[in-house]
Short mmCIF file of C-alpha atoms (C1' of nucleotides) in Angstrom, two decimals:
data_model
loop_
_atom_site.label_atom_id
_atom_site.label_comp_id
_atom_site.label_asym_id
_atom_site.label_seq_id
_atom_site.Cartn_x
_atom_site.Cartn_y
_atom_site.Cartn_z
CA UNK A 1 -18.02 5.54 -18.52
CA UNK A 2 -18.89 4.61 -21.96
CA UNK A 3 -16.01 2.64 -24.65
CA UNK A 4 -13.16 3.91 -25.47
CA UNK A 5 -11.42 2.83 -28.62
CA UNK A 6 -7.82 1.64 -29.23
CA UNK A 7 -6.89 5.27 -30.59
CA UNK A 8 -8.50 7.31 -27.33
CA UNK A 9 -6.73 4.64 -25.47
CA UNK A 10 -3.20 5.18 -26.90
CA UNK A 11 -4.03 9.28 -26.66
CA UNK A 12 -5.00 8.65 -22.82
CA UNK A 13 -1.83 6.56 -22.27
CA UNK A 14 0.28 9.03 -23.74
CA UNK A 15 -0.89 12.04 -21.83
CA UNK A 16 -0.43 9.72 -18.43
CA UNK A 17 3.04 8.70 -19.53
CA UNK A 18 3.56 12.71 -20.36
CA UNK A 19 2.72 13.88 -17.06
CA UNK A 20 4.84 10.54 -15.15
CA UNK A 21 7.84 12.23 -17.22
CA UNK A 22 7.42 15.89 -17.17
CA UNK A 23 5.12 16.11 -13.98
CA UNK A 24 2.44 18.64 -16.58
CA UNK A 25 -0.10 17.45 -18.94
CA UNK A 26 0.67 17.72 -22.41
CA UNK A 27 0.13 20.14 -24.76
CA UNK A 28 -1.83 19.32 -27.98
CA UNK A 29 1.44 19.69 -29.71
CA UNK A 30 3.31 17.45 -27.77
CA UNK A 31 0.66 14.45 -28.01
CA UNK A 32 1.19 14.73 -32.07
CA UNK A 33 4.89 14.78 -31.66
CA UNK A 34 4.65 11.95 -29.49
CA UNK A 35 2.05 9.69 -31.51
CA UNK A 36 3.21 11.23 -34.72
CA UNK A 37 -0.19 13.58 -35.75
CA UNK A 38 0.34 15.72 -38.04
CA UNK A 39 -2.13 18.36 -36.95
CA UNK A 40 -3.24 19.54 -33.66
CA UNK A 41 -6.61 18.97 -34.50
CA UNK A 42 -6.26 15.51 -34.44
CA UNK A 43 -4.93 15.15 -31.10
CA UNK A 44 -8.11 18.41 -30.10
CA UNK A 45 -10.66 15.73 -31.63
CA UNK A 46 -9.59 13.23 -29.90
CA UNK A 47 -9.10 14.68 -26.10
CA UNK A 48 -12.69 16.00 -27.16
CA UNK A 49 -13.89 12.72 -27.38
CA UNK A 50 -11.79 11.71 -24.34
CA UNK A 51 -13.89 14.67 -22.24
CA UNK A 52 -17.17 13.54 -23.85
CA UNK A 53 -16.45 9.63 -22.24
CA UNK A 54 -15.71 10.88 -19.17
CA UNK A 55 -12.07 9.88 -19.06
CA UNK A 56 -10.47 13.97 -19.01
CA UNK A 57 -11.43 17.00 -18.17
CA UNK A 58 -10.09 19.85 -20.27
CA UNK A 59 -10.02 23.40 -18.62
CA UNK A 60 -11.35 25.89 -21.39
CA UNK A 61 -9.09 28.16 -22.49
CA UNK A 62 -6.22 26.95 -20.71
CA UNK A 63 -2.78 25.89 -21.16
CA UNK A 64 -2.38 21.88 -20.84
CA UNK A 65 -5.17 22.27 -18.88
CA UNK A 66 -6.17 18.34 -18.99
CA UNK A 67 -6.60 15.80 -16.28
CA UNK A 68 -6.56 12.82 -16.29
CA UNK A 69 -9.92 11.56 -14.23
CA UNK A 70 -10.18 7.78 -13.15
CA UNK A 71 -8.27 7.25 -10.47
CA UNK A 72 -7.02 4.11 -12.01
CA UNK A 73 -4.53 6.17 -14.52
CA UNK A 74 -3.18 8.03 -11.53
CA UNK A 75 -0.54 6.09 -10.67
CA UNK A 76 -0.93 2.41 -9.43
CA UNK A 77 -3.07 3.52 -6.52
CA UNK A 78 -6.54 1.97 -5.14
CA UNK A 79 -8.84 1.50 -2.33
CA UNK A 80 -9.39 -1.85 -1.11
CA UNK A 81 -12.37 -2.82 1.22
CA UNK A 82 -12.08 -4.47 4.45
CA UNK A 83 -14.51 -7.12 4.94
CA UNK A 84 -15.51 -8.27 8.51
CA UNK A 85 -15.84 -12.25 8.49
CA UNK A 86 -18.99 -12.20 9.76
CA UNK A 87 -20.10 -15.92 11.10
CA UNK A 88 -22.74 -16.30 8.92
CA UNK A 89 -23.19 -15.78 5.37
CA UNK A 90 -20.22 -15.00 2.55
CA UNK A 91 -18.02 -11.77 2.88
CA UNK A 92 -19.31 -10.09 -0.21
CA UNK A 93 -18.63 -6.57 -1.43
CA UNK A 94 -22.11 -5.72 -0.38
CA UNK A 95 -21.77 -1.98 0.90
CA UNK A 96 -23.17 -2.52 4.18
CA UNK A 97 -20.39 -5.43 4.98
CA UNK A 98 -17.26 -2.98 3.97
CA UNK A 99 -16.11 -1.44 7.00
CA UNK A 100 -13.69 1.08 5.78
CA UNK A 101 -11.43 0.84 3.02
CA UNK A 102 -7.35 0.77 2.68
CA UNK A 103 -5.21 2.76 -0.16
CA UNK A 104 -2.42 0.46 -1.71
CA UNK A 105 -1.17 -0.04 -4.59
CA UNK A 106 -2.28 -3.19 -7.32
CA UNK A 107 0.78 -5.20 -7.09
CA UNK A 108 1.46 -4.21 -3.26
CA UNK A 109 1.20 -8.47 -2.25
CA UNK A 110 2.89 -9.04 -5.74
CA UNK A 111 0.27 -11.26 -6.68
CA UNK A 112 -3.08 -9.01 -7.44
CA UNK A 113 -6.23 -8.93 -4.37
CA UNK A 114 -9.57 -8.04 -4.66
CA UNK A 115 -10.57 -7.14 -0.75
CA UNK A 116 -9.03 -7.48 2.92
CA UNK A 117 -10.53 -9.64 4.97
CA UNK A 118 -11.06 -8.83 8.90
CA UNK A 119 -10.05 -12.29 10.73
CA UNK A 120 -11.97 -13.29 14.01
CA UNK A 121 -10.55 -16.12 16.32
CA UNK A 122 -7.10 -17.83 16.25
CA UNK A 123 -7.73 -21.07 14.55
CA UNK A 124 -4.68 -20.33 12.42
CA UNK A 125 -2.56 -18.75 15.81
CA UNK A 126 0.29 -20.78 14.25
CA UNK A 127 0.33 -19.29 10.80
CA UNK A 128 0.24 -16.06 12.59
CA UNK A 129 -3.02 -15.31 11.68
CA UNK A 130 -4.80 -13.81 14.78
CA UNK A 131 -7.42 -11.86 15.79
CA UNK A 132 -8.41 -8.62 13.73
CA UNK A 133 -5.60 -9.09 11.21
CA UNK A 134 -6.32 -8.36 7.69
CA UNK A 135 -6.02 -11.01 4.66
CA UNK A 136 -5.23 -9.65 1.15
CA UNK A 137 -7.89 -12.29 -0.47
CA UNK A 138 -7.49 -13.23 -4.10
CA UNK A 139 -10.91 -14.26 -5.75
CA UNK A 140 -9.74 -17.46 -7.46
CA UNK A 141 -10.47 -21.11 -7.72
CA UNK A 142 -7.02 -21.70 -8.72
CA UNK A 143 -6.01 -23.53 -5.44
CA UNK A 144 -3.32 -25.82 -4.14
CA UNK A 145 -2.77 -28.10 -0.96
CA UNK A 146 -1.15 -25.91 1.70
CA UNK A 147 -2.88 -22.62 0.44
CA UNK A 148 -4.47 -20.58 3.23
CA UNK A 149 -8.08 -20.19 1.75
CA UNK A 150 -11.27 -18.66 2.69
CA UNK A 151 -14.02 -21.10 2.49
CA UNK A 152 -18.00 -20.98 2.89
CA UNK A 153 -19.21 -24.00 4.18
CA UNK A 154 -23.41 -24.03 4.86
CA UNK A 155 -23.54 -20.77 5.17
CA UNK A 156 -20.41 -20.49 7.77
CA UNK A 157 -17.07 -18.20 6.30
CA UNK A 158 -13.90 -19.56 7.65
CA UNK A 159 -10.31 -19.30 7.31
CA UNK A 160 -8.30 -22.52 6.83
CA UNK A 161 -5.21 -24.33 5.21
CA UNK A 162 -6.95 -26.16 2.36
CA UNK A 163 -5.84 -29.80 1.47
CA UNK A 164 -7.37 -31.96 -0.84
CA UNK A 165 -7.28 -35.85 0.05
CA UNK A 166 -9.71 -37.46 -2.97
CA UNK A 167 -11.93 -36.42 -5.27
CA UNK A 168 -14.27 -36.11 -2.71
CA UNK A 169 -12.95 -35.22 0.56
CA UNK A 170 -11.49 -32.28 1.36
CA UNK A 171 -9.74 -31.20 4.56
CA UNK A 172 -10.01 -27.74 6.13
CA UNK A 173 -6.73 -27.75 8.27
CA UNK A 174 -6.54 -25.10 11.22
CA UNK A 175 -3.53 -23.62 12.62
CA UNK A 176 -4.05 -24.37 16.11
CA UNK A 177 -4.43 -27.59 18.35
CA UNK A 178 -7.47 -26.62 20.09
CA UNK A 179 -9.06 -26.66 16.93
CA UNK A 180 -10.39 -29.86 14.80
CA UNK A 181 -10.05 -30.22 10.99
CA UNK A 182 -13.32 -29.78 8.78
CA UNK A 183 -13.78 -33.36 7.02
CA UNK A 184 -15.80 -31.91 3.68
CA UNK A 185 -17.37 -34.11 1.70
CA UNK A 186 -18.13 -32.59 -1.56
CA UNK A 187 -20.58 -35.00 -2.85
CA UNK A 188 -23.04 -34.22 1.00
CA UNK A 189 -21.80 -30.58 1.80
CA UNK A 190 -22.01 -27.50 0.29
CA UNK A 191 -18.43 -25.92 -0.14
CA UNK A 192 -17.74 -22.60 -1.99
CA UNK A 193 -13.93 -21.39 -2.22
CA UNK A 194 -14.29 -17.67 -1.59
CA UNK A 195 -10.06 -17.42 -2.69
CA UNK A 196 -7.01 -17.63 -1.16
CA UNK A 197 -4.54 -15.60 1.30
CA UNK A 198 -1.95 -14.01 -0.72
CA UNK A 199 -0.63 -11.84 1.96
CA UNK A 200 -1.57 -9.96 5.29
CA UNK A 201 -1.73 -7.02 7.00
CA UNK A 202 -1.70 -6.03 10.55
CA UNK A 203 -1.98 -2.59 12.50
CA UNK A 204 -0.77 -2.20 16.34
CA UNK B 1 18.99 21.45 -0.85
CA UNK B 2 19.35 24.78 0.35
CA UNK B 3 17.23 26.25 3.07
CA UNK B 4 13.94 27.77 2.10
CA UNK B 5 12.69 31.00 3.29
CA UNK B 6 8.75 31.05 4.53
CA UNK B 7 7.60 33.22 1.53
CA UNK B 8 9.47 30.51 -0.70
CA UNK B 9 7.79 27.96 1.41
CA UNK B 10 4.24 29.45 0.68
CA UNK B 11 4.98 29.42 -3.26
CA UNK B 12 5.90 26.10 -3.11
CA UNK B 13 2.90 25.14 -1.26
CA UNK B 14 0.88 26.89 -3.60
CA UNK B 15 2.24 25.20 -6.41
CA UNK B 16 1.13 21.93 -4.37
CA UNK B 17 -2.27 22.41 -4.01
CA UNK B 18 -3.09 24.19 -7.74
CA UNK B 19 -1.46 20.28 -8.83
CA UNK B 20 -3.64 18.42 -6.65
CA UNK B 21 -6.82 20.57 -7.12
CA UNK B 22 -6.34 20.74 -10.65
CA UNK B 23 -3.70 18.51 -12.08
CA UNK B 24 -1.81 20.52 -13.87
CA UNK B 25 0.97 22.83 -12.46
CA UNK B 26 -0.27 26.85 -11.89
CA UNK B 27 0.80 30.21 -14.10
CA UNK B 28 2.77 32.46 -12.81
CA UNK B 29 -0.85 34.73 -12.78
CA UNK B 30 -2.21 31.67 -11.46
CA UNK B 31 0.20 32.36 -8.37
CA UNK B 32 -0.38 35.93 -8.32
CA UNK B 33 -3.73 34.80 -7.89
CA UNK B 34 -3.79 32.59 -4.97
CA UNK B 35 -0.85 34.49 -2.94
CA UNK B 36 -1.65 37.99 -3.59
CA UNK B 37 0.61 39.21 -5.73
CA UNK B 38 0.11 42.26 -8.33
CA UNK B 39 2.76 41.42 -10.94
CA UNK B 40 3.64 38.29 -12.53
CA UNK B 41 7.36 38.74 -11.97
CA UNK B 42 6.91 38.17 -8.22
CA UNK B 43 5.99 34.67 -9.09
CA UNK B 44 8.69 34.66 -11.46
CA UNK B 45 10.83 35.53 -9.50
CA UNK B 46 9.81 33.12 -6.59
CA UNK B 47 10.30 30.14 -9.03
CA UNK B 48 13.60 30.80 -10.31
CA UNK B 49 14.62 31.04 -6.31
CA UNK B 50 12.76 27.51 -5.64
CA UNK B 51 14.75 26.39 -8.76
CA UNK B 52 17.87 27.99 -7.76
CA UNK B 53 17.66 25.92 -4.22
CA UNK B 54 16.60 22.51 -6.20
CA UNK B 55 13.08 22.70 -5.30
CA UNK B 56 11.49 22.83 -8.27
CA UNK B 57 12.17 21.84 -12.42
CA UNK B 58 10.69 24.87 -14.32
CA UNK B 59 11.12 23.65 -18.52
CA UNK B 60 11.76 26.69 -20.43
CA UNK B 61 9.59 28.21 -22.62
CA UNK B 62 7.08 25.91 -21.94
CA UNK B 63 3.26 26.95 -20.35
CA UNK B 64 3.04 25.56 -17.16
CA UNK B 65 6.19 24.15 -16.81
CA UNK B 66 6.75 23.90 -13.58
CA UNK B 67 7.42 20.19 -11.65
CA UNK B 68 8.68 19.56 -7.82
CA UNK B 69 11.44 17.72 -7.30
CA UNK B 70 11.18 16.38 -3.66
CA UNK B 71 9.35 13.45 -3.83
CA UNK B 72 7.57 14.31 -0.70
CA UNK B 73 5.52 16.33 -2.81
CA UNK B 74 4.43 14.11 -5.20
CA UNK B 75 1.50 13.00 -3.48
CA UNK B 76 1.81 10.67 -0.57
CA UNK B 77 4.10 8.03 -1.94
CA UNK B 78 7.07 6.70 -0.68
CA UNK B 79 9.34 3.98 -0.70
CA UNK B 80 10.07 2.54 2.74
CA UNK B 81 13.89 0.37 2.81
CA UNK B 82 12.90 -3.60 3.54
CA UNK B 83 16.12 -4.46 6.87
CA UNK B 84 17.38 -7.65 7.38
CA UNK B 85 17.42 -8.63 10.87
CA UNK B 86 21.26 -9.51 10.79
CA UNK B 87 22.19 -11.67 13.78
CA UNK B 88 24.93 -9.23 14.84
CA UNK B 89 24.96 -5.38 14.57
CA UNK B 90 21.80 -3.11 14.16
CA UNK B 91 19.32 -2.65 11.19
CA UNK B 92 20.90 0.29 10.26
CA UNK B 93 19.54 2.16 7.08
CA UNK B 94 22.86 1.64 5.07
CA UNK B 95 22.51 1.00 1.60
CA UNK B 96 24.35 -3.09 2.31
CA UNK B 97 21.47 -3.57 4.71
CA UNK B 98 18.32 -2.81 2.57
CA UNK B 99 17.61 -5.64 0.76
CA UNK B 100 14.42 -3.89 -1.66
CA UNK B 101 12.12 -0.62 -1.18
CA UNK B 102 8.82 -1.65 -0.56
CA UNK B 103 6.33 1.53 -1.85
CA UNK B 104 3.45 2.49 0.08
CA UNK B 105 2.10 5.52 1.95
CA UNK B 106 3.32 7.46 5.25
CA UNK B 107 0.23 6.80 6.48
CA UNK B 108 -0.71 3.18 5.60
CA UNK B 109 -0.55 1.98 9.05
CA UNK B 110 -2.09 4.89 10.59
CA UNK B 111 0.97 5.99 12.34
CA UNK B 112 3.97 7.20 10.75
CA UNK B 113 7.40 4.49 10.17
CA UNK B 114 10.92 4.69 9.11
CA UNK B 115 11.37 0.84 7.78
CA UNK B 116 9.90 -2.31 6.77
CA UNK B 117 12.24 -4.70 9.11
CA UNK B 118 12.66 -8.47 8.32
CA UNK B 119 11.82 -11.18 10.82
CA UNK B 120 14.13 -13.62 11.74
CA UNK B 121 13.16 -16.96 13.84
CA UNK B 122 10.03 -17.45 15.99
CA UNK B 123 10.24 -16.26 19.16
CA UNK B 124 7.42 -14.20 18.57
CA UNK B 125 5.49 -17.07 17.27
CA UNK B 126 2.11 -16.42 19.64
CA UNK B 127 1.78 -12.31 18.53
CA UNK B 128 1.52 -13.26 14.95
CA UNK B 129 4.73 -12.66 14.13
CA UNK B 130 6.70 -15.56 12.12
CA UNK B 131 10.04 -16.02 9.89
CA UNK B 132 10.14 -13.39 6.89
CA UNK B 133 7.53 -11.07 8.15
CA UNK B 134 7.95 -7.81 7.89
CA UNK B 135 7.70 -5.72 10.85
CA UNK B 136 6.92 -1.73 10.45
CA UNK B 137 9.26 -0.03 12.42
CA UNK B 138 8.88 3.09 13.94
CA UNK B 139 12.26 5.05 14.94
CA UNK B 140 10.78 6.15 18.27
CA UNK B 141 11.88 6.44 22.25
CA UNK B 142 8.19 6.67 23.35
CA UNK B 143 8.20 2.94 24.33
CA UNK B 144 4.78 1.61 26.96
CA UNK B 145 4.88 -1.91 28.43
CA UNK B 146 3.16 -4.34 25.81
CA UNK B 147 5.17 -2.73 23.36
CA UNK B 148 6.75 -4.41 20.49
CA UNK B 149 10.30 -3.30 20.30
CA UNK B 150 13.18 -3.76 18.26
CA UNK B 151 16.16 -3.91 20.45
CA UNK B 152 19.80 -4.05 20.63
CA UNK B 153 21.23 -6.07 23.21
CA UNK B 154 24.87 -5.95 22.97
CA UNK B 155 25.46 -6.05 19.01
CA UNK B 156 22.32 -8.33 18.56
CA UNK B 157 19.02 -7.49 17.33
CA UNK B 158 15.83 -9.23 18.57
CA UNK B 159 11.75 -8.53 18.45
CA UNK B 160 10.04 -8.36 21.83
CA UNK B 161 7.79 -7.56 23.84
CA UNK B 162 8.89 -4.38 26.12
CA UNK B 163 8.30 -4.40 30.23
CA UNK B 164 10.22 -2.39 32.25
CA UNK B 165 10.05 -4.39 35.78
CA UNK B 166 11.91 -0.75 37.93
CA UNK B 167 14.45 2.05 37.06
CA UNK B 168 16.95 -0.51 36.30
CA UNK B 169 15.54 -3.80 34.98
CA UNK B 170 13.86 -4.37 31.69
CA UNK B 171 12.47 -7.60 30.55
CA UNK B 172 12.37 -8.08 26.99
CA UNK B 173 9.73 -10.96 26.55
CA UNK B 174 9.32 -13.24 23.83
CA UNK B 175 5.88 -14.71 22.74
CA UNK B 176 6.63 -18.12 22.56
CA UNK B 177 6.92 -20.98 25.63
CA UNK B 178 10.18 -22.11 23.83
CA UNK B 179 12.16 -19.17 24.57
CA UNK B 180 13.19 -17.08 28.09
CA UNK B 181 12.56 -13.34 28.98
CA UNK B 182 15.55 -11.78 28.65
CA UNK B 183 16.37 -9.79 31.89
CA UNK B 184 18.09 -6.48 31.61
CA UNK B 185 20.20 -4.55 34.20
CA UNK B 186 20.48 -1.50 32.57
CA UNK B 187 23.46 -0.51 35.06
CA UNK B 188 25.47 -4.12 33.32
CA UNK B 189 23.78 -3.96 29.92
CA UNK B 190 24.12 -2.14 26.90
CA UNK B 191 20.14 -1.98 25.60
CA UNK B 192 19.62 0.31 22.63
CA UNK B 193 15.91 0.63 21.76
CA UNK B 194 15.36 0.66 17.87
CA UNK B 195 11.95 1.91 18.00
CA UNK B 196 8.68 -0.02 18.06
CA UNK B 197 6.54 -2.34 15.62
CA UNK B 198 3.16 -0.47 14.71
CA UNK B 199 2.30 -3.07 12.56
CA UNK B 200 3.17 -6.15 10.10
CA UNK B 201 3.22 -6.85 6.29
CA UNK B 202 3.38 -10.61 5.05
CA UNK B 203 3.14 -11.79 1.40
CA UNK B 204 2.53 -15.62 0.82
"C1'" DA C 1 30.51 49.62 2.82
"C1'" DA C 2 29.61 46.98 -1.10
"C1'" DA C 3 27.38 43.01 -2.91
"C1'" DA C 4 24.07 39.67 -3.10
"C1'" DG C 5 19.60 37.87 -1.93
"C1'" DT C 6 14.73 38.63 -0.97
"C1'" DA C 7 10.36 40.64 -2.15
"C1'" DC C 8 7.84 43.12 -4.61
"C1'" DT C 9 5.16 46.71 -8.78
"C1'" DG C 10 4.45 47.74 -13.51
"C1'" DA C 11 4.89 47.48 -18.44
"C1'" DA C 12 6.14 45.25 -22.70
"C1'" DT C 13 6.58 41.40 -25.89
"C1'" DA C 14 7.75 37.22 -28.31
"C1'" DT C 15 5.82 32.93 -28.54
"C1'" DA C 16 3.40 28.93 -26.87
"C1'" DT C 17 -1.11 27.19 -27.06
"C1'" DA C 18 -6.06 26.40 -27.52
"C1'" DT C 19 -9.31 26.41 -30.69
"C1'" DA C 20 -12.14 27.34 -34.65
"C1'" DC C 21 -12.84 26.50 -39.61
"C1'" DA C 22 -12.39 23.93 -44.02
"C1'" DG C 23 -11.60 19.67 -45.85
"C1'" DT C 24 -11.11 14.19 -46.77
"C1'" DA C 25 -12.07 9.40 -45.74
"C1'" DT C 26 -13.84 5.32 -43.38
"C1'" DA C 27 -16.61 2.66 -40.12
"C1'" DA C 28 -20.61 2.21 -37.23
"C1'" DT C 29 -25.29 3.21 -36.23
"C1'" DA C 30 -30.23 4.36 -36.91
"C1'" DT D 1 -29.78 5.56 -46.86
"C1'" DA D 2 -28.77 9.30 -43.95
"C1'" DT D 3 -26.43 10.26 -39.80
"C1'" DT D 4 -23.11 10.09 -36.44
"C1'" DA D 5 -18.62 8.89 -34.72
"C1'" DT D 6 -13.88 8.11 -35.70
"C1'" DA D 7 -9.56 9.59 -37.56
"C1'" DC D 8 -7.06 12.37 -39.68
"C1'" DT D 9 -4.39 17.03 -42.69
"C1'" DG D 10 -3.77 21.91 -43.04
"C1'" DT D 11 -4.36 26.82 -42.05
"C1'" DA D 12 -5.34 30.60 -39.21
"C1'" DT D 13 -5.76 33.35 -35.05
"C1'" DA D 14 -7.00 35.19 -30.61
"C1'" DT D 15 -5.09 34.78 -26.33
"C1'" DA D 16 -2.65 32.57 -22.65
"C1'" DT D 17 1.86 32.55 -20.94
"C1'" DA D 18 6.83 32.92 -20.12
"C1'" DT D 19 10.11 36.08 -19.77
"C1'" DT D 20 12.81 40.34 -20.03
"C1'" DC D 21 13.63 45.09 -18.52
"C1'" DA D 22 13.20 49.06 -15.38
"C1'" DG D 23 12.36 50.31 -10.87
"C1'" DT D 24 11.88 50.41 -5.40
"C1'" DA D 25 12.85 48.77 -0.78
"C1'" DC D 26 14.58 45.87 2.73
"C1'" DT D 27 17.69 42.30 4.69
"C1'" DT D 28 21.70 39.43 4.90
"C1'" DT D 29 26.23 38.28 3.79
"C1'" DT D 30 31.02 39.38 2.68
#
DNA sequence: AAAAGTACTGAATATATATACAGTATAATA
DNA sequence: TATTATACTGTATATATATTCAGTACTTTT
């Protein structure tokens, strides 16, 4: 998908908001009445370009024959992978480590997620997290005491209630008294803050 | 919305899959097309029925004009009510009771569900299930032992698990040590099954 | 028994629409 | 410096399309 420019971008936006209102693409009347062109070649030269990125298809010879073709402008809708938190070594977006993928929308945990992460074990039983639920993970390192994150530590993925006692020690608090905390000491170990919980999701 | 006949029922479908193949709504030849028909008027007729009944928007004069008006058509979207579990009377689906639409797909947790209900309390504590989750309900009869279920026991509304002990005694059996079974005699008791929990949304 | 609704064919037509052609002007690229 | 892409106006036109009218036939409702 190569650049497109502000112009192409207001032209794409306007045949997306179009079809939200009417439920039919545009016409190439309608996106001059609507951006104020006073031909219809403008608006032909630009869906021409549109088709040439990749962004449209136009039907030949049809009536509002355009659609609109990343997914991303249809609607709010997108496929998240599920990650399996496999003991050893980080949960990346690797092909081989997504297991399937879920539809939902963006904003679906309010806060925006990048992947769902497949829980093993009940070290967080009491923040009903248990086994085989799925975290909405958010890729940041924009984290507080008391946040649920996902951490990498040598190697090892786990998920644990984050708490930060000094500059150099943190604390990797479980949900669950059979489980210890994880003393980290960030000056010996190796710690890597995958992100944070911002929501789950469970199937029965 | 008026009842629509089978014929009617194939036009509309029709009109369904040109969108989705295509993105853009069909021609009345377009119809004539795919269903068969020799003369555009049969399509044009068909559509001003569908209109008629409140099926379908068709915007006059204009190419292609055609848009469905049950959202069930628009893709796969919906918006599914969010319940409160109020202490006394059931989670009914009256407009006082929902307290926000949250919007995701029939088929999000694989089966189908009829409302997102709020979690109350922590009796459930030890399946995962803590205060202000949200529980997907499904409005079903079809109840195994080891099912979740949302039931009402004489005006109140509680989240258990479901074990029919004989013919006339139920226990309804929370997950947490701090709380009793509940035993039903369904000869003495009132118990109204809600339906069942296929699965859980939380947002942190 | 009459009227209205459904389900078509077939032909005709006004107009909605895509699209080509002729220009102008500016910015970006080779 | 020439070329290509962007960003338009303005005119013209073939055709894609909605829509009306005239029929036929069958079913359902009043």
């Amino acid at each position: 998908m190569k650049e497109i420019t502000s112009k192409q971008q207001r032209v794409l936006d306007c045949i997306q908001i179009y079809l939200n209102k009417t439920g039919f693409p545009p016409t190439r009347a309608d996106i001059c009445r609507e951006l104020g062109f006073k031909s219809p070649n403008s608006a032909e030269t630009h869906l021409r370009a549109l088709e040439k990125k990749g962004f449209i298809t136009i039907e030949s010879g049809t009536s509002r024959g355009i659609s609109i073709n990343n997914q991303e402008y249809l609607g709010n809708k997108n496929e998240y992978p599920v990650i399996g938190l496999v003991a050893a070594g980080s949960p990346t977006l690797a092909e081989e480590n997504i297991e399937r993928t879920i539809e939902c929308s963006k904003s679906f945990f309010d806060s925006n997620f990048d992947y769902f992460l497949k829980v093993k074990g009940l070290s967080m039983k009491d923040a009903g997290i248990i086994e085989d639920d799925l975290i909405a993970v958010q890729k940041t390192s924009d984290i507080k005491n008391g946040d649920i994150v996902i951490a990498r530590l040598d190697d090892e993925v786990t998920v644990k209630f984050f708490n930060r006692k000094s500059q150099q020690i943190v604390e990797l608090k479980p949900a669950n008294k059979d489980f210890k905390d994880i003393i980290v000491d960030l000056e010996k170990d190796k710690l890597h803050i995958e992100g944070k919980s911002i929501g789950l999701l469970r199937k029965n």
